[in-house]
Each structure stands twice: as structure tokens, then as C-alpha cells.
Amino acid sequence: MSFHQAQPPNQQFLWSIFQKVDKDKSGAISSDELQSALSNGTWTPFNPETVRLMIGMFDKDQSGTINFQEFGALWKYIQDWQTTFRSYDRDNSGSIDQQELKTALTSFGYRLSDRFYSLLVRKFDRTGSATIAFDDFIQCCVVIQSLTNSFKAYDTNRNGWIRISYEQFLALVFSLKA
């Protein structure tokens, strides 16, 4: 999956943000601190599941928190997603509707049915507005990418079809980091 890349931030700027987010001055950012610092553009708290996913992706030392070095990579990741989100939010509503989601995922290489896009919107719409907020868009894309990677491990012929047992399916789903 490719998305628009933001410029890497200045380290001093990043350090000042890190210090503001690290409310307890522990030298690491917890999921609660990260959640309170992030904005999804809807004046509601950032989706805790998305925060958990991102901490899991960037917590290289497995501490359960984000240190400054990890924060730099996370910050760039969020900036890249924000640029991507804005480029597909064609009506500048601050959220992604079903057509905008289809355009985004199609550009990432996914070929899915309108029925499936409708399912995705229902799954990742936390407000009942038939749209997906920024934080939920990140989660949606990360989950789809994780599921796709797991599927590909079984799709040895690369034809989009797999044959697995029920237990293999459960193992595939429950072994996902996302």
C-alpha cells in the first residue's frame, strides 16, 4: 500500500512535541497520553483501537510505550496518513464516504465490490454518519493490509483463492497484530 509521503520533521520540533505529549515526564508516551494528544478532526477522542495498533507497530522495544526514537517514526506515519486522507477527502468534509474510500483503496491496489465497501463503512463508522473519520480510516487501512498479508501467506498460486480449514482461518484472524 502506498500513500503520500510527508517531509521528515525537524528533530527539535519533534522533541518539543514529544515533551508536551509525555505528560508524566517518564521519557515514554503511553497509549493514554498518545490518545489525548492526537486529533481526528471530529472533536472526539482518537479511536483507542487505532492508538493500540499504532503503538504495537512502532513499539520496537516491546515496552508498551513509545520512546522518542519510536515517536519520530510514528509522527511521520501519522503525517503521511493525514496527507493521504486529505487527498481522498474530495469534498473536504473531514471524513471519508464510501465512494472516497473506494477511490483510496482502489488506488492502493484493492479491487473490491461496492457491497464490501458498504460493509467497511458500516464497520469503521463510529458516528452513524455513513462516513469514516481520520483515525478510523487509518485503522481500516491497517486492518485490510494485515488481513491481505495473512491471506497471501495461504494464496500460494496468487490467484485470490485459498482453501483452509476453519481452525486455520481462526488462527489466521487471531494471529493478526492489527
mmCIF file of C-alpha atoms in Angstrom:
data_model
loop_
_atom_site.group_PDB
_atom_site.id
_atom_site.type_symbol
_atom_site.label_atom_id
_atom_site.label_comp_id
_atom_site.label_asym_id
_atom_site.label_seq_id
_atom_site.Cartn_x
_atom_site.Cartn_y
_atom_site.Cartn_z
ATOM 1 C CA MET A 1 0.000 0.000 0.000
ATOM 2 C CA SER A 2 1.458 3.348 -0.920
ATOM 3 C CA PHE A 3 0.420 6.694 0.360
ATOM 4 C CA HIS A 4 1.626 10.274 0.103
ATOM 5 C CA GLN A 5 4.857 10.918 1.995
ATOM 6 C CA ALA A 6 5.292 13.972 4.242
ATOM 7 C CA GLN A 7 8.675 15.588 4.823
ATOM 8 C CA PRO A 8 10.522 14.339 7.929
ATOM 9 C CA PRO A 9 10.062 16.809 10.808
ATOM 10 C CA ASN A 10 12.809 18.851 12.407
ATOM 11 C CA GLN A 11 14.193 16.941 15.439
ATOM 12 C CA GLN A 12 13.934 19.936 17.801
ATOM 13 C CA PHE A 13 10.308 20.447 16.784
ATOM 14 C CA LEU A 14 9.639 16.758 17.304
ATOM 15 C CA TRP A 15 11.328 16.802 20.734
ATOM 16 C CA SER A 16 9.167 19.739 21.850
ATOM 17 C CA ILE A 17 6.024 17.847 20.804
ATOM 18 C CA PHE A 18 7.261 14.656 22.465
ATOM 19 C CA GLN A 19 7.801 16.518 25.744
ATOM 20 C CA LYS A 20 4.291 18.020 25.600
ATOM 21 C CA VAL A 21 2.699 14.625 24.935
ATOM 22 C CA ASP A 22 4.764 12.898 27.666
ATOM 23 C CA LYS A 23 2.567 14.336 30.439
ATOM 24 C CA ASP A 24 4.083 12.255 33.255
ATOM 25 C CA LYS A 25 7.665 13.100 32.120
ATOM 26 C CA SER A 26 8.597 9.405 32.057
ATOM 27 C CA GLY A 27 10.559 9.683 28.812
ATOM 28 C CA ALA A 28 7.993 7.480 27.078
ATOM 29 C CA ILE A 29 4.486 8.013 25.741
ATOM 30 C CA SER A 30 1.700 5.714 26.903
ATOM 31 C CA SER A 31 -1.376 4.892 24.830
ATOM 32 C CA ASP A 32 -3.473 7.224 27.028
ATOM 33 C CA GLU A 33 -1.020 10.090 26.512
ATOM 34 C CA LEU A 34 -0.901 9.451 22.774
ATOM 35 C CA GLN A 35 -4.686 9.232 22.506
ATOM 36 C CA SER A 36 -5.167 12.547 24.304
ATOM 37 C CA ALA A 37 -2.588 14.238 22.062
ATOM 38 C CA LEU A 38 -3.992 13.063 18.726
ATOM 39 C CA SER A 39 -6.787 14.792 16.857
ATOM 40 C CA ASN A 40 -9.063 13.016 14.433
ATOM 41 C CA GLY A 41 -10.698 16.216 13.228
ATOM 42 C CA THR A 42 -14.092 15.435 14.784
ATOM 43 C CA TRP A 43 -13.548 16.812 18.308
ATOM 44 C CA THR A 44 -13.902 13.288 19.665
ATOM 45 C CA PRO A 45 -11.121 11.198 21.207
ATOM 46 C CA PHE A 46 -8.883 9.347 18.785
ATOM 47 C CA ASN A 47 -10.063 5.760 18.403
ATOM 48 C CA PRO A 48 -8.336 3.769 21.203
ATOM 49 C CA GLU A 49 -8.071 0.729 18.933
ATOM 50 C CA THR A 50 -6.205 2.780 16.318
ATOM 51 C CA VAL A 51 -3.877 4.087 19.052
ATOM 52 C CA ARG A 52 -3.266 0.498 20.210
ATOM 53 C CA LEU A 53 -2.495 -0.593 16.650
ATOM 54 C CA MET A 54 -0.029 2.249 16.133
ATOM 55 C CA ILE A 55 1.739 1.674 19.444
ATOM 56 C CA GLY A 56 2.035 -2.002 18.522
ATOM 57 C CA MET A 57 3.511 -1.092 15.135
ATOM 58 C CA PHE A 58 6.099 1.375 16.453
ATOM 59 C CA ASP A 59 6.966 -0.004 19.915
ATOM 60 C CA LYS A 60 10.130 -1.743 18.716
ATOM 61 C CA ASP A 61 11.456 -2.465 22.222
ATOM 62 C CA GLN A 62 8.119 -4.045 23.262
ATOM 63 C CA SER A 63 7.817 -1.760 26.314
ATOM 64 C CA GLY A 64 4.158 -0.937 25.703
ATOM 65 C CA THR A 65 5.096 2.723 25.286
ATOM 66 C CA ILE A 66 6.721 4.896 22.620
ATOM 67 C CA ASN A 67 10.190 6.371 23.254
ATOM 68 C CA PHE A 68 11.467 9.445 21.395
ATOM 69 C CA GLN A 69 13.063 7.485 18.539
ATOM 70 C CA GLU A 70 9.882 5.435 18.054
ATOM 71 C CA PHE A 71 7.834 8.642 18.287
ATOM 72 C CA GLY A 72 9.713 10.121 15.319
ATOM 73 C CA ALA A 73 8.700 7.188 13.117
ATOM 74 C CA LEU A 74 5.123 7.286 14.457
ATOM 75 C CA TRP A 75 4.853 11.033 13.851
ATOM 76 C CA LYS A 76 5.935 10.620 10.223
ATOM 77 C CA TYR A 77 3.498 7.723 9.802
ATOM 78 C CA ILE A 78 0.599 9.840 11.082
ATOM 79 C CA GLN A 79 1.618 12.786 8.889
ATOM 80 C CA ASP A 80 1.758 10.513 5.827
ATOM 81 C CA TRP A 81 -1.704 9.140 6.628
ATOM 82 C CA GLN A 82 -3.042 12.653 7.147
ATOM 83 C CA THR A 83 -1.763 13.723 3.728
ATOM 84 C CA THR A 84 -3.278 10.608 2.173
ATOM 85 C CA PHE A 85 -6.600 11.095 3.982
ATOM 86 C CA ARG A 86 -6.869 14.712 2.839
ATOM 87 C CA SER A 87 -6.118 13.774 -0.761
ATOM 88 C CA TYR A 88 -9.058 11.328 -0.818
ATOM 89 C CA ASP A 89 -11.457 13.512 1.177
ATOM 90 C CA ARG A 90 -12.545 15.117 -2.102
ATOM 91 C CA ASP A 91 -15.356 17.209 -0.597
ATOM 92 C CA ASN A 92 -13.144 18.401 2.311
ATOM 93 C CA SER A 93 -15.758 17.209 4.802
ATOM 94 C CA GLY A 94 -13.146 15.888 7.241
ATOM 95 C CA SER A 95 -14.351 12.334 6.718
ATOM 96 C CA ILE A 96 -14.291 9.684 4.005
ATOM 97 C CA ASP A 97 -17.530 8.468 2.437
ATOM 98 C CA GLN A 98 -18.000 5.154 0.630
ATOM 99 C CA GLN A 99 -17.008 6.500 -2.807
ATOM 100 C CA GLU A 100 -13.921 8.238 -1.410
ATOM 101 C CA LEU A 101 -12.945 5.025 0.422
ATOM 102 C CA LYS A 102 -13.367 3.051 -2.795
ATOM 103 C CA THR A 103 -11.169 5.549 -4.668
ATOM 104 C CA ALA A 104 -8.481 5.343 -1.952
ATOM 105 C CA LEU A 105 -8.398 1.563 -1.659
ATOM 106 C CA THR A 106 -8.546 1.102 -5.433
ATOM 107 C CA SER A 107 -5.506 3.365 -5.750
ATOM 108 C CA PHE A 108 -3.782 1.147 -3.147
ATOM 109 C CA GLY A 109 -4.405 -1.833 -5.460
ATOM 110 C CA TYR A 110 -7.543 -3.362 -3.939
ATOM 111 C CA ARG A 111 -10.370 -4.496 -6.216
ATOM 112 C CA LEU A 112 -13.428 -4.970 -4.009
ATOM 113 C CA SER A 113 -17.189 -4.908 -4.544
ATOM 114 C CA ASP A 114 -19.436 -1.967 -3.681
ATOM 115 C CA ARG A 115 -21.140 -4.284 -1.194
ATOM 116 C CA PHE A 116 -17.808 -4.799 0.592
ATOM 117 C CA TYR A 117 -17.107 -1.045 0.656
ATOM 118 C CA SER A 118 -20.517 -0.578 2.246
ATOM 119 C CA LEU A 119 -19.573 -3.178 4.870
ATOM 120 C CA LEU A 120 -16.278 -1.368 5.560
ATOM 121 C CA VAL A 121 -18.055 1.951 6.069
ATOM 122 C CA ARG A 122 -20.522 0.361 8.491
ATOM 123 C CA LYS A 123 -17.660 -1.358 10.357
ATOM 124 C CA PHE A 124 -15.430 1.721 10.716
ATOM 125 C CA ASP A 125 -18.068 4.468 11.053
ATOM 126 C CA ARG A 126 -18.321 5.202 14.789
ATOM 127 C CA THR A 127 -20.681 8.170 14.407
ATOM 128 C CA GLY A 128 -23.526 6.699 12.352
ATOM 129 C CA SER A 129 -22.938 9.252 9.574
ATOM 130 C CA ALA A 130 -22.050 6.724 6.827
ATOM 131 C CA THR A 131 -18.530 8.175 6.772
ATOM 132 C CA ILE A 132 -15.152 7.282 8.271
ATOM 133 C CA ALA A 133 -13.108 9.716 10.381
ATOM 134 C CA PHE A 134 -9.333 10.068 10.026
ATOM 135 C CA ASP A 135 -8.385 7.723 12.880
ATOM 136 C CA ASP A 136 -10.848 5.074 11.739
ATOM 137 C CA PHE A 137 -9.526 5.400 8.162
ATOM 138 C CA ILE A 138 -6.038 4.534 9.434
ATOM 139 C CA GLN A 139 -7.428 1.544 11.319
ATOM 140 C CA CYS A 140 -9.444 0.378 8.302
ATOM 141 C CA CYS A 141 -6.407 0.512 6.008
ATOM 142 C CA VAL A 142 -4.081 -1.164 8.510
ATOM 143 C CA VAL A 143 -6.568 -3.983 9.152
ATOM 144 C CA ILE A 144 -7.109 -4.558 5.425
ATOM 145 C CA GLN A 145 -3.350 -4.618 4.828
ATOM 146 C CA SER A 146 -2.807 -7.065 7.710
ATOM 147 C CA LEU A 147 -5.608 -9.345 6.529
ATOM 148 C CA THR A 148 -4.267 -9.188 2.974
ATOM 149 C CA ASN A 149 -0.770 -10.152 4.120
ATOM 150 C CA SER A 150 -2.176 -13.081 6.099
ATOM 151 C CA PHE A 151 -4.301 -14.170 3.120
ATOM 152 C CA LYS A 152 -1.290 -14.016 0.786
ATOM 153 C CA ALA A 153 0.580 -16.469 3.011
ATOM 154 C CA TYR A 154 -2.049 -19.079 2.082
ATOM 155 C CA ASP A 155 -2.571 -17.941 -1.539
ATOM 156 C CA THR A 156 0.402 -19.848 -2.923
ATOM 157 C CA ASN A 157 -0.945 -19.712 -6.507
ATOM 158 C CA ARG A 158 -1.507 -15.927 -6.221
ATOM 159 C CA ASN A 159 -4.952 -16.265 -7.782
ATOM 160 C CA GLY A 160 -7.032 -14.723 -4.998
ATOM 161 C CA TRP A 161 -8.358 -18.058 -3.718
ATOM 162 C CA ILE A 162 -7.359 -20.099 -0.699
ATOM 163 C CA ARG A 163 -8.576 -23.318 0.840
ATOM 164 C CA ILE A 164 -8.153 -23.526 4.585
ATOM 165 C CA SER A 165 -9.824 -25.268 7.462
ATOM 166 C CA TYR A 166 -11.960 -23.442 9.993
ATOM 167 C CA GLU A 167 -9.181 -23.683 12.579
ATOM 168 C CA GLN A 168 -6.626 -22.317 10.091
ATOM 169 C CA PHE A 169 -8.997 -19.418 9.410
ATOM 170 C CA LEU A 170 -9.336 -18.691 13.139
ATOM 171 C CA ALA A 171 -5.552 -18.892 13.563
ATOM 172 C CA LEU A 172 -5.110 -16.512 10.630
ATOM 173 C CA VAL A 173 -7.523 -13.957 12.124
ATOM 174 C CA PHE A 174 -6.404 -14.219 15.740
ATOM 175 C CA SER A 175 -2.707 -14.112 14.922
ATOM 176 C CA LEU A 176 -3.051 -10.694 13.315
ATOM 177 C CA LYS A 177 -1.293 -7.801 15.008
ATOM 178 C CA ALA A 178 -3.988 -5.463 13.740
#
